Coordinates of C-alpha atoms in Angstrom, one line a residue:
M1 CA -116.4 66.3 -29.9
I2 CA -113.7 68.8 -29.0
L3 CA -110.2 68.6 -30.6
K4 CA -107.8 68.3 -27.7
R5 CA -104.4 67.5 -29.2
V6 CA -102.6 66.9 -32.6
Y7 CA -99.4 64.9 -32.9
E8 CA -97.3 64.9 -36.0
T9 CA -94.3 63.2 -37.7
S10 CA -93.0 65.1 -40.7
K11 CA -90.0 65.0 -43.0
D12 CA -89.3 68.7 -43.2
S13 CA -89.3 69.3 -39.4
K14 CA -87.9 67.7 -36.2
N15 CA -91.4 66.6 -35.3
R16 CA -91.5 62.9 -34.3
I17 CA -94.8 62.0 -32.8
A18 CA -94.6 65.6 -31.4
E19 CA -97.6 67.6 -30.1
I20 CA -98.0 70.6 -32.3
E21 CA -99.7 74.0 -31.7
E22 CA -103.0 75.0 -33.2
N23 CA -101.5 77.5 -35.7
L24 CA -99.6 74.6 -37.3
Y25 CA -102.6 72.5 -38.1
M26 CA -105.5 75.0 -38.6
A27 CA -105.8 76.0 -42.2
K28 CA -105.9 79.7 -43.2
K29 CA -109.0 81.0 -44.7
G30 CA -109.0 80.8 -48.5
A31 CA -106.5 77.9 -48.6
N32 CA -107.0 75.5 -51.5
L33 CA -109.1 72.6 -50.3
S34 CA -107.9 69.2 -51.3
C35 CA -110.7 67.0 -49.9
T36 CA -113.5 66.7 -47.4
I37 CA -113.4 63.8 -44.9
D38 CA -116.7 62.7 -43.3
I39 CA -116.6 60.7 -40.1
D40 CA -119.7 58.9 -38.9
A41 CA -119.3 57.5 -35.4
K42 CA -122.7 55.6 -35.7
K43 CA -121.2 53.3 -38.3
T44 CA -118.8 51.0 -36.6
F45 CA -116.7 48.1 -37.8
Q46 CA -114.0 45.8 -36.3
T47 CA -112.7 46.0 -32.8
F48 CA -109.0 46.4 -32.9
K49 CA -106.7 44.3 -30.7
G50 CA -103.4 46.2 -31.0
F51 CA -100.0 46.6 -32.6
G52 CA -96.8 44.6 -32.2
C53 CA -93.5 43.6 -33.7
A54 CA -91.4 40.4 -34.1
V55 CA -88.7 39.3 -31.7
T56 CA -86.4 37.1 -33.8
E57 CA -83.0 35.5 -33.0
S58 CA -81.4 38.2 -35.2
S59 CA -83.2 41.0 -33.1
G60 CA -82.1 39.4 -29.8
F61 CA -78.5 39.0 -31.1
V62 CA -78.3 42.6 -32.1
L63 CA -79.6 43.7 -28.7
S64 CA -77.0 41.7 -27.0
F65 CA -74.3 44.1 -28.3
L66 CA -75.8 46.9 -26.2
S67 CA -75.6 47.8 -22.6
E68 CA -78.4 46.7 -20.3
D69 CA -79.7 50.3 -20.1
A70 CA -79.7 50.6 -23.9
Q71 CA -81.6 47.4 -24.3
Q72 CA -84.1 48.4 -21.7
K73 CA -84.6 51.7 -23.5
I74 CA -85.3 50.0 -26.8
M75 CA -87.7 47.6 -25.2
A76 CA -89.5 50.4 -23.3
D77 CA -89.8 52.5 -26.5
C78 CA -91.4 49.5 -28.2
F79 CA -93.6 47.9 -25.6
S80 CA -94.2 50.3 -22.7
S81 CA -97.2 52.6 -22.5
K82 CA -94.8 55.6 -22.8
G83 CA -93.4 54.1 -26.0
N84 CA -95.2 52.6 -29.0
G85 CA -97.3 50.4 -26.6
Y86 CA -97.0 47.1 -28.6
V87 CA -99.2 44.4 -27.1
F88 CA -98.1 41.6 -29.5
A89 CA -94.7 40.0 -30.0
R90 CA -94.3 37.5 -32.8
T91 CA -91.5 34.9 -32.5
H92 CA -90.4 31.7 -34.2
M93 CA -90.3 28.1 -33.1
N94 CA -87.1 26.6 -34.5
S95 CA -85.0 28.9 -36.8
C96 CA -86.3 31.3 -39.4
D97 CA -84.5 33.4 -42.1
F98 CA -83.7 36.0 -39.4
S99 CA -81.7 33.5 -37.4
L100 CA -77.9 33.0 -37.3
D101 CA -78.3 29.6 -39.0
N102 CA -80.6 26.6 -39.2
W103 CA -81.5 25.0 -35.9
A104 CA -84.3 23.1 -34.2
C105 CA -85.3 22.4 -30.6
V106 CA -85.0 18.7 -31.5
Q107 CA -82.1 18.8 -34.0
D108 CA -81.5 15.1 -34.5
K109 CA -84.2 12.4 -35.0
D110 CA -86.0 11.7 -31.7
E111 CA -89.6 10.6 -32.0
T112 CA -89.9 10.7 -28.2
L113 CA -89.0 14.5 -28.1
E114 CA -87.1 13.7 -24.9
S115 CA -84.1 15.7 -26.3
F116 CA -86.3 18.8 -26.8
S117 CA -84.0 21.8 -25.9
F118 CA -84.5 25.5 -25.3
K119 CA -80.8 26.1 -25.3
R120 CA -80.8 28.0 -28.6
T121 CA -84.0 29.8 -27.9
D122 CA -82.7 30.9 -24.5
L123 CA -79.5 32.4 -26.0
Y124 CA -81.0 35.5 -27.6
M125 CA -84.8 35.2 -27.9
T126 CA -85.9 34.4 -24.4
P127 CA -84.0 37.4 -22.8
A128 CA -85.6 39.8 -25.4
L129 CA -89.1 38.4 -24.8
R130 CA -88.7 38.7 -21.1
H131 CA -87.7 42.3 -21.5
A132 CA -90.8 42.8 -23.5
V133 CA -93.0 41.2 -20.8
W134 CA -91.4 43.4 -18.2
Q135 CA -92.5 46.4 -20.2
N136 CA -96.0 45.2 -20.8
K137 CA -97.4 42.6 -18.5
K138 CA -100.4 42.0 -20.9
L139 CA -98.1 41.1 -23.8
S140 CA -99.4 38.3 -26.0
V141 CA -96.8 36.3 -27.9
I142 CA -97.6 34.8 -31.3
V143 CA -95.6 31.6 -32.0
T144 CA -94.9 30.6 -35.6
P145 CA -92.8 27.9 -37.2
W146 CA -90.9 28.4 -40.4
S147 CA -89.9 24.8 -40.6
P148 CA -90.1 21.5 -38.6
P149 CA -86.8 19.8 -38.0
A150 CA -85.2 18.4 -41.2
W151 CA -85.8 14.8 -40.1
M152 CA -89.6 15.4 -40.0
K153 CA -89.7 16.6 -43.6
T154 CA -90.0 15.0 -47.0
N155 CA -86.9 16.7 -48.3
N156 CA -84.8 16.2 -45.1
D157 CA -84.0 19.9 -45.2
M158 CA -85.2 22.8 -43.1
N159 CA -84.8 25.0 -46.2
N160 CA -86.2 24.8 -49.8
G161 CA -89.8 23.9 -49.0
G162 CA -90.6 20.3 -48.5
K163 CA -93.5 19.1 -46.5
L164 CA -94.1 17.7 -43.0
K165 CA -94.4 14.0 -43.3
R166 CA -97.9 12.8 -42.6
E167 CA -96.8 10.4 -40.0
Y168 CA -95.5 13.3 -37.9
F169 CA -98.6 15.4 -37.7
Q170 CA -99.2 14.3 -34.1
L171 CA -95.6 14.6 -33.1
W172 CA -95.5 18.1 -34.6
A173 CA -98.5 19.1 -32.5
D174 CA -96.8 17.7 -29.4
Y175 CA -93.7 19.7 -30.4
F176 CA -95.9 22.9 -30.3
V177 CA -97.0 22.0 -26.8
K178 CA -93.3 21.5 -25.7
F179 CA -92.4 24.9 -27.0
L180 CA -95.4 26.7 -25.5
K181 CA -94.9 25.1 -22.2
G182 CA -91.2 26.1 -22.3
L183 CA -92.2 29.7 -22.8
E184 CA -94.7 29.5 -20.0
L185 CA -92.0 28.2 -17.6
R186 CA -89.9 31.3 -18.6
G187 CA -92.8 33.7 -17.7
I188 CA -93.7 34.3 -21.4
S189 CA -97.4 33.8 -22.2
A190 CA -98.4 32.8 -25.8
G191 CA -101.8 33.9 -26.9
Y192 CA -101.7 32.7 -30.5
V193 CA -100.0 30.2 -32.7
S194 CA -100.0 30.0 -36.5
V195 CA -99.7 26.7 -38.2
Q196 CA -97.0 27.7 -40.7
N197 CA -95.2 30.8 -41.9
E198 CA -95.7 31.3 -45.7
G199 CA -96.9 27.8 -46.4
E200 CA -97.1 28.4 -50.2
A201 CA -93.5 29.5 -50.6
V202 CA -90.4 27.3 -51.4
Q203 CA -87.8 29.6 -49.9
T204 CA -84.0 29.1 -49.9
W205 CA -84.3 29.6 -46.1
D206 CA -86.5 27.8 -43.5
S207 CA -89.8 26.9 -45.2
C208 CA -92.4 24.2 -45.4
L209 CA -95.3 23.7 -47.8
W210 CA -98.9 23.4 -46.6
T211 CA -102.3 23.5 -48.4
G212 CA -105.2 25.2 -46.8
A213 CA -106.9 21.9 -46.2
E214 CA -103.8 20.5 -44.6
E215 CA -103.5 23.4 -42.3
A216 CA -107.1 23.0 -41.2
D217 CA -106.8 19.3 -40.8
F218 CA -103.7 19.7 -38.6
A219 CA -105.4 22.5 -36.5
V220 CA -108.7 20.5 -36.0
N221 CA -107.4 17.0 -35.5
Y222 CA -104.0 17.4 -34.0
L223 CA -103.0 20.9 -32.8
K224 CA -106.2 22.0 -30.9
P225 CA -106.6 18.6 -29.2
A226 CA -103.0 18.7 -28.1
L227 CA -103.4 22.2 -26.7
V228 CA -106.6 21.3 -24.9
K229 CA -105.1 18.1 -23.4
N230 CA -102.2 20.0 -22.0
G231 CA -104.1 23.0 -20.5
L232 CA -103.3 25.3 -23.4
G233 CA -106.8 25.4 -24.9
N234 CA -107.0 29.2 -24.5
I235 CA -104.3 29.7 -27.1
K236 CA -105.8 30.7 -30.4
I237 CA -104.9 29.3 -33.8
L238 CA -104.3 31.3 -37.0
V239 CA -103.9 30.0 -40.5
W240 CA -102.3 31.2 -43.8
D241 CA -99.7 33.6 -42.5
H242 CA -98.7 34.5 -46.0
N243 CA -99.4 37.3 -48.5
R244 CA -102.7 39.0 -49.2
D245 CA -102.9 37.6 -52.8
N246 CA -104.3 34.1 -52.0
M247 CA -105.8 34.7 -48.5
V248 CA -109.4 34.4 -49.8
S249 CA -108.9 31.0 -51.4
C250 CA -107.0 29.8 -48.4
M251 CA -109.8 30.9 -46.1
K252 CA -112.4 29.1 -48.2
E253 CA -110.3 25.9 -48.3
C254 CA -109.6 26.0 -44.6
F255 CA -113.2 26.6 -43.5
S256 CA -114.4 23.8 -45.8
V257 CA -112.8 21.3 -43.5
S258 CA -115.2 19.9 -40.9
G259 CA -114.7 21.5 -37.5
A260 CA -112.5 24.3 -38.8
E261 CA -115.0 27.0 -37.9
D262 CA -114.8 26.0 -34.3
V263 CA -111.0 25.6 -34.1
I264 CA -109.5 28.3 -36.3
D265 CA -109.6 31.7 -34.8
G266 CA -108.4 33.8 -37.6
I267 CA -106.3 34.4 -40.7
A268 CA -102.8 35.9 -40.6
Y269 CA -101.3 37.7 -43.7
H270 CA -98.3 39.6 -45.0
W271 CA -97.8 42.5 -47.5
Y272 CA -95.1 41.2 -49.9
S273 CA -97.5 40.5 -52.9
G274 CA -98.8 44.1 -53.0
D275 CA -101.8 46.0 -51.7
Q276 CA -104.7 43.7 -52.4
Y277 CA -106.8 45.2 -49.6
D278 CA -110.0 44.0 -51.2
N279 CA -108.9 40.5 -50.2
V280 CA -108.6 41.5 -46.6
A281 CA -112.1 43.1 -46.8
E282 CA -113.6 40.0 -48.4
C283 CA -112.3 37.8 -45.6
A284 CA -113.6 40.3 -43.0
A285 CA -117.0 40.3 -44.6
A286 CA -117.1 36.5 -45.0
H287 CA -116.0 35.8 -41.4
P288 CA -116.6 38.9 -39.3
E289 CA -116.2 36.8 -36.1
K290 CA -112.7 35.8 -37.0
D291 CA -109.5 37.7 -36.4
L292 CA -107.5 39.2 -39.3
F293 CA -103.9 39.7 -38.2
F294 CA -101.4 41.4 -40.3
T295 CA -98.3 39.6 -39.0
E296 CA -95.4 40.6 -41.2
G297 CA -94.1 43.3 -43.4
C298 CA -90.8 45.1 -44.0
I299 CA -88.8 47.1 -46.5
E300 CA -86.8 44.4 -48.3
G301 CA -83.3 44.7 -49.8
G302 CA -81.4 45.7 -46.8
A303 CA -81.4 48.6 -44.3
R304 CA -82.5 52.0 -45.6
P305 CA -81.2 54.5 -43.0
G306 CA -83.0 57.8 -43.1
K307 CA -85.2 57.0 -46.1
W308 CA -88.5 58.7 -45.7
F309 CA -90.5 56.6 -48.1
C310 CA -90.1 53.6 -45.7
G311 CA -92.4 55.3 -43.1
E312 CA -94.9 56.2 -45.7
R313 CA -95.1 52.6 -46.9
Y314 CA -95.9 51.6 -43.4
G315 CA -98.5 54.4 -43.0
H316 CA -100.1 53.4 -46.3
N317 CA -100.3 49.7 -45.4
I318 CA -101.6 50.4 -41.8
I319 CA -104.3 52.7 -42.9
N320 CA -105.6 50.5 -45.7
D321 CA -105.3 47.3 -43.7
L322 CA -107.3 48.9 -40.8
N323 CA -109.9 50.3 -43.2
A324 CA -110.3 46.8 -44.7
G325 CA -111.0 45.1 -41.4
C326 CA -107.6 44.1 -39.9
T327 CA -107.9 43.4 -36.1
A328 CA -104.1 43.5 -35.2
W329 CA -101.1 44.8 -37.0
I330 CA -97.6 43.3 -36.2
D331 CA -94.4 44.6 -37.8
W332 CA -91.5 42.3 -38.7
N333 CA -88.0 42.6 -36.9
M334 CA -88.1 44.9 -33.9
V335 CA -84.4 45.8 -34.4
L336 CA -81.6 44.8 -36.8
D337 CA -78.0 45.8 -37.4
I338 CA -77.0 48.6 -39.7
D339 CA -76.9 46.3 -42.7
G340 CA -80.4 44.9 -42.1
G341 CA -79.3 41.6 -40.6
P342 CA -77.9 39.3 -39.5
N343 CA -79.6 36.7 -41.7
H344 CA -78.3 33.3 -42.4
V345 CA -79.2 33.4 -46.1
G346 CA -78.4 37.1 -46.8
N347 CA -82.0 38.1 -47.0
F348 CA -81.4 41.5 -45.4
C349 CA -84.3 43.9 -44.7
D350 CA -84.9 47.2 -43.0
A351 CA -86.2 47.6 -39.5
P352 CA -87.7 50.5 -37.5
I353 CA -84.7 50.5 -35.2
L354 CA -81.1 49.9 -36.4
V355 CA -78.0 49.3 -34.3
N356 CA -74.4 49.8 -35.3
T357 CA -73.0 46.8 -33.4
E358 CA -69.4 48.3 -33.5
T359 CA -70.1 51.9 -32.4
K360 CA -73.3 51.0 -30.4
E361 CA -75.1 53.8 -32.1
I362 CA -78.9 53.4 -32.2
L363 CA -80.9 54.8 -35.1
Y364 CA -84.7 55.2 -34.8
Q365 CA -86.1 55.2 -38.3
N366 CA -89.1 57.1 -39.4
T367 CA -90.9 53.7 -39.6
Y368 CA -90.8 53.5 -35.8
Y369 CA -92.5 56.9 -35.6
Y370 CA -95.1 56.2 -38.3
I371 CA -96.2 53.1 -36.5
G372 CA -96.3 55.1 -33.3
Q373 CA -98.7 57.6 -34.8
F374 CA -101.2 54.7 -34.7
S375 CA -100.1 52.4 -31.9
R376 CA -99.8 55.1 -29.2
F377 CA -103.4 56.3 -29.7
I378 CA -105.5 53.5 -31.2
K379 CA -105.6 51.4 -28.0
P380 CA -106.7 47.7 -27.8
G381 CA -110.4 47.6 -27.7
S382 CA -110.9 50.6 -30.0
K383 CA -113.5 50.3 -32.7
R384 CA -113.1 51.5 -36.2
I385 CA -115.7 54.1 -37.4
E386 CA -116.6 55.3 -40.8
C387 CA -114.1 57.7 -42.4
V388 CA -114.8 58.6 -46.0
M389 CA -112.6 61.0 -48.1
F390 CA -114.2 63.0 -50.9
P391 CA -111.7 64.6 -53.3
F392 CA -112.1 68.3 -54.1
M393 CA -109.3 70.0 -56.0
V394 CA -107.0 67.1 -56.3
P395 CA -103.7 69.1 -56.4
A396 CA -100.1 68.0 -55.8
S397 CA -99.9 64.8 -57.7
C398 CA -99.0 63.7 -61.2
D399 CA -101.9 61.3 -61.7
G400 CA -104.6 63.2 -59.8
K401 CA -105.6 60.2 -57.7
M402 CA -106.5 61.1 -54.2
G403 CA -105.4 57.9 -52.7
N404 CA -101.9 58.5 -53.8
M405 CA -101.8 61.8 -51.9
M406 CA -104.0 61.6 -48.8
E407 CA -105.2 58.6 -46.7
S408 CA -107.0 58.5 -43.4
T409 CA -108.7 56.3 -40.8
A410 CA -110.7 56.8 -37.6
F411 CA -111.3 54.9 -34.4
M412 CA -113.3 55.3 -31.2
T413 CA -111.3 54.2 -28.1
P414 CA -112.9 52.4 -25.1
E415 CA -112.6 55.7 -23.2
G416 CA -114.7 57.5 -25.8
K417 CA -111.9 59.4 -27.5
M418 CA -112.0 59.7 -31.2
I419 CA -108.7 59.1 -33.0
F420 CA -108.3 60.4 -36.5
V421 CA -105.1 59.7 -38.5
V422 CA -104.3 61.4 -41.8
M423 CA -101.2 61.0 -44.0
N424 CA -100.0 63.4 -46.7
R425 CA -97.5 61.8 -49.2
T426 CA -97.1 64.8 -51.4
E427 CA -94.6 67.6 -51.5
D428 CA -97.2 70.3 -50.8
N429 CA -99.5 71.3 -47.9
M430 CA -102.8 69.4 -48.1
V431 CA -105.8 71.2 -46.7
F432 CA -108.9 69.2 -45.8
E433 CA -112.3 69.7 -44.3
L434 CA -113.3 67.4 -41.4
N435 CA -117.0 66.7 -40.8
Y436 CA -118.4 64.7 -37.9
M437 CA -121.8 63.0 -37.9
R438 CA -123.2 63.4 -34.4
D439 CA -125.5 60.7 -32.9
N440 CA -128.6 62.8 -33.3
V441 CA -127.9 63.9 -36.9
Q442 CA -129.6 61.8 -39.6
D443 CA -128.4 63.3 -42.8
K444 CA -125.3 64.9 -44.2
K445 CA -126.8 68.3 -44.6
N446 CA -126.6 68.7 -40.8
L447 CA -123.0 67.5 -40.4
K448 CA -121.4 69.4 -37.5
Q449 CA -117.8 70.6 -37.7
Y450 CA -115.3 69.9 -35.0
T451 CA -114.4 72.8 -32.8
S452 CA -110.8 73.4 -31.7
K453 CA -109.7 74.0 -28.2
V454 CA -109.8 77.8 -28.9
S455 CA -113.4 78.8 -29.7
D456 CA -113.7 81.2 -32.6
E457 CA -116.7 81.2 -34.9
N458 CA -114.7 83.0 -37.6
K459 CA -112.0 80.4 -37.7
S460 CA -111.7 78.1 -40.7
R461 CA -113.1 74.6 -40.1
C462 CA -110.3 73.2 -42.3
F463 CA -107.0 71.6 -41.3
T464 CA -103.6 71.4 -42.8
C465 CA -101.3 68.4 -43.1
P466 CA -97.8 69.5 -44.2
P467 CA -95.7 67.8 -46.9
R468 CA -94.6 64.2 -46.3
A469 CA -96.3 64.0 -42.9
I470 CA -98.6 62.0 -40.8
Q471 CA -100.9 63.5 -38.1
T472 CA -103.0 62.0 -35.3
Y473 CA -106.0 64.1 -34.1
I474 CA -107.4 63.3 -30.7
F475 CA -111.0 64.4 -29.9
E476 CA -112.9 64.1 -26.7
A477 CA -116.6 64.4 -25.8
D478 CA -117.8 68.0 -25.5

C-alpha cells in the first residue's frame, strides 16, 4: 500500500479537512515515539453503511431564515459527495424536543386517521429533506417517533412519558404507514424506522415508555405486517434508540420475543449515558447479522461556538463506536440557531452548523470537520480492518493512559483504498509508527512499513499528528 494523501483538521492551524504536505506529517528521525499502530487487512469486521445527521423541525426552521443559495450550500456541505457525504437523514414523526411546540399529524382523537395531515411536517421539515435528497439521490431517511398523539396515550399528554394504550397498537402501526406513504409522495424515501426514541425515559418533552418486549411485540405483530401489507416491506425496523447503558438487556429482551429475529433489523443507540463501548461490542458479537446504528449524540447545554473539545468528543465517540462494531453513525441536529435552538422546552444543544438568524451569519463548527474526517473517506460499503495501538513512551498526558491521548481506526473501501484515521487530543506532537500486515505475511516479525509518495530508504517510517488534531491517511494498492 502506498500513502497517497493525508487530510488534517487541527486547532492550531487553519487546516479544516485540508490536504497537507509530506513534511507536515512525516516524523523527523529521533523523534520521541508515542506508540506503534499495527494494521492487519486480513482481519475484517463489520461493513459500514455510512454517516448522517438529523433533519428536525428546529433545523428546518433555522434554515428558513437563509436565502435559497445559503440553504443549498449548507445542504450540499452535508449531503453531497463534495461535502460530508451523509447518506442518512433521521427525522421525527410528530413533534420532538427540537420542534417549535407539541404537535401531531392527527392532533385530535380520530380512530379512522382520516384527518391525518402533513401540514406541520411540510412547513419546515419536508423542504429540508427534499434539499437533502436533491444533494444525494441515494439518501435513506430514518423515521422515529418521540410520542404518539396525546389521545393515544395513558397520560393524555405527548410529554412526561406515559405509554401507548394497548388498544391503539394497530392504529399506531397504521399511523406509521400514513407518514411513510406521505414522505414517499413527496419524493422522500424512508429506509428505516425505529419503534420509539428513548423508550426508557420520562422526559419533560415528547416521550413515551416502552419495554423491550413491547417494542418487539409491536414490531412483529403490528408494524411489520402493516408495512408489508402496504408495499413498504423493504423498510427496516430498529429498536431501542436509547443510550448505550441498557442496550444489551434490551437486545436480549427484544430477541426473546417469538419472530423478532426475522423482523427486527438492528439496534439504535445514543451516547448520553457515557462511553460504554463494551455494550456495543457485546451486541455486535451476539448478533453480527444485525445493524448497530448510532442515531443520536450532541453536546448538551446550549451552543458552544468555537469550542475545540466538541469536535474531539465527536472524534472519540466515532472512533470507539466504529471499533466496537457500529454500522452507521448519525449525528443529531444538522443546524441550529446561535443559542442552540429553538427548542420548545429549552433543552438547547450544540450543532455542527450554527446560524445567527438575525445577521444570517453561518458558523461551521469543528464538529462538522471532525465528522467529515471520517464521512468523506469511509464510504458506504467499507469494511473495518484490525487496527491495534501499542503504547511506547506514553508522553503528553497527566494520567499516562494512551486512550486519553491517541485513538485510531482503519477501514478498507470498496475500491480497495485503505483509510486510516488518527486523533491526537494532547497539547504536544504525537509521533507514531504505522505497520501494515500484507496478505502474504504470516507473523508480526515481517510487518512491512508503508511507503510515502516520495521514495527514500533513509526516511523515518514514523508519522506525526500535531496537537489537538485529527488526520485521515489514504493508502492505495502499490
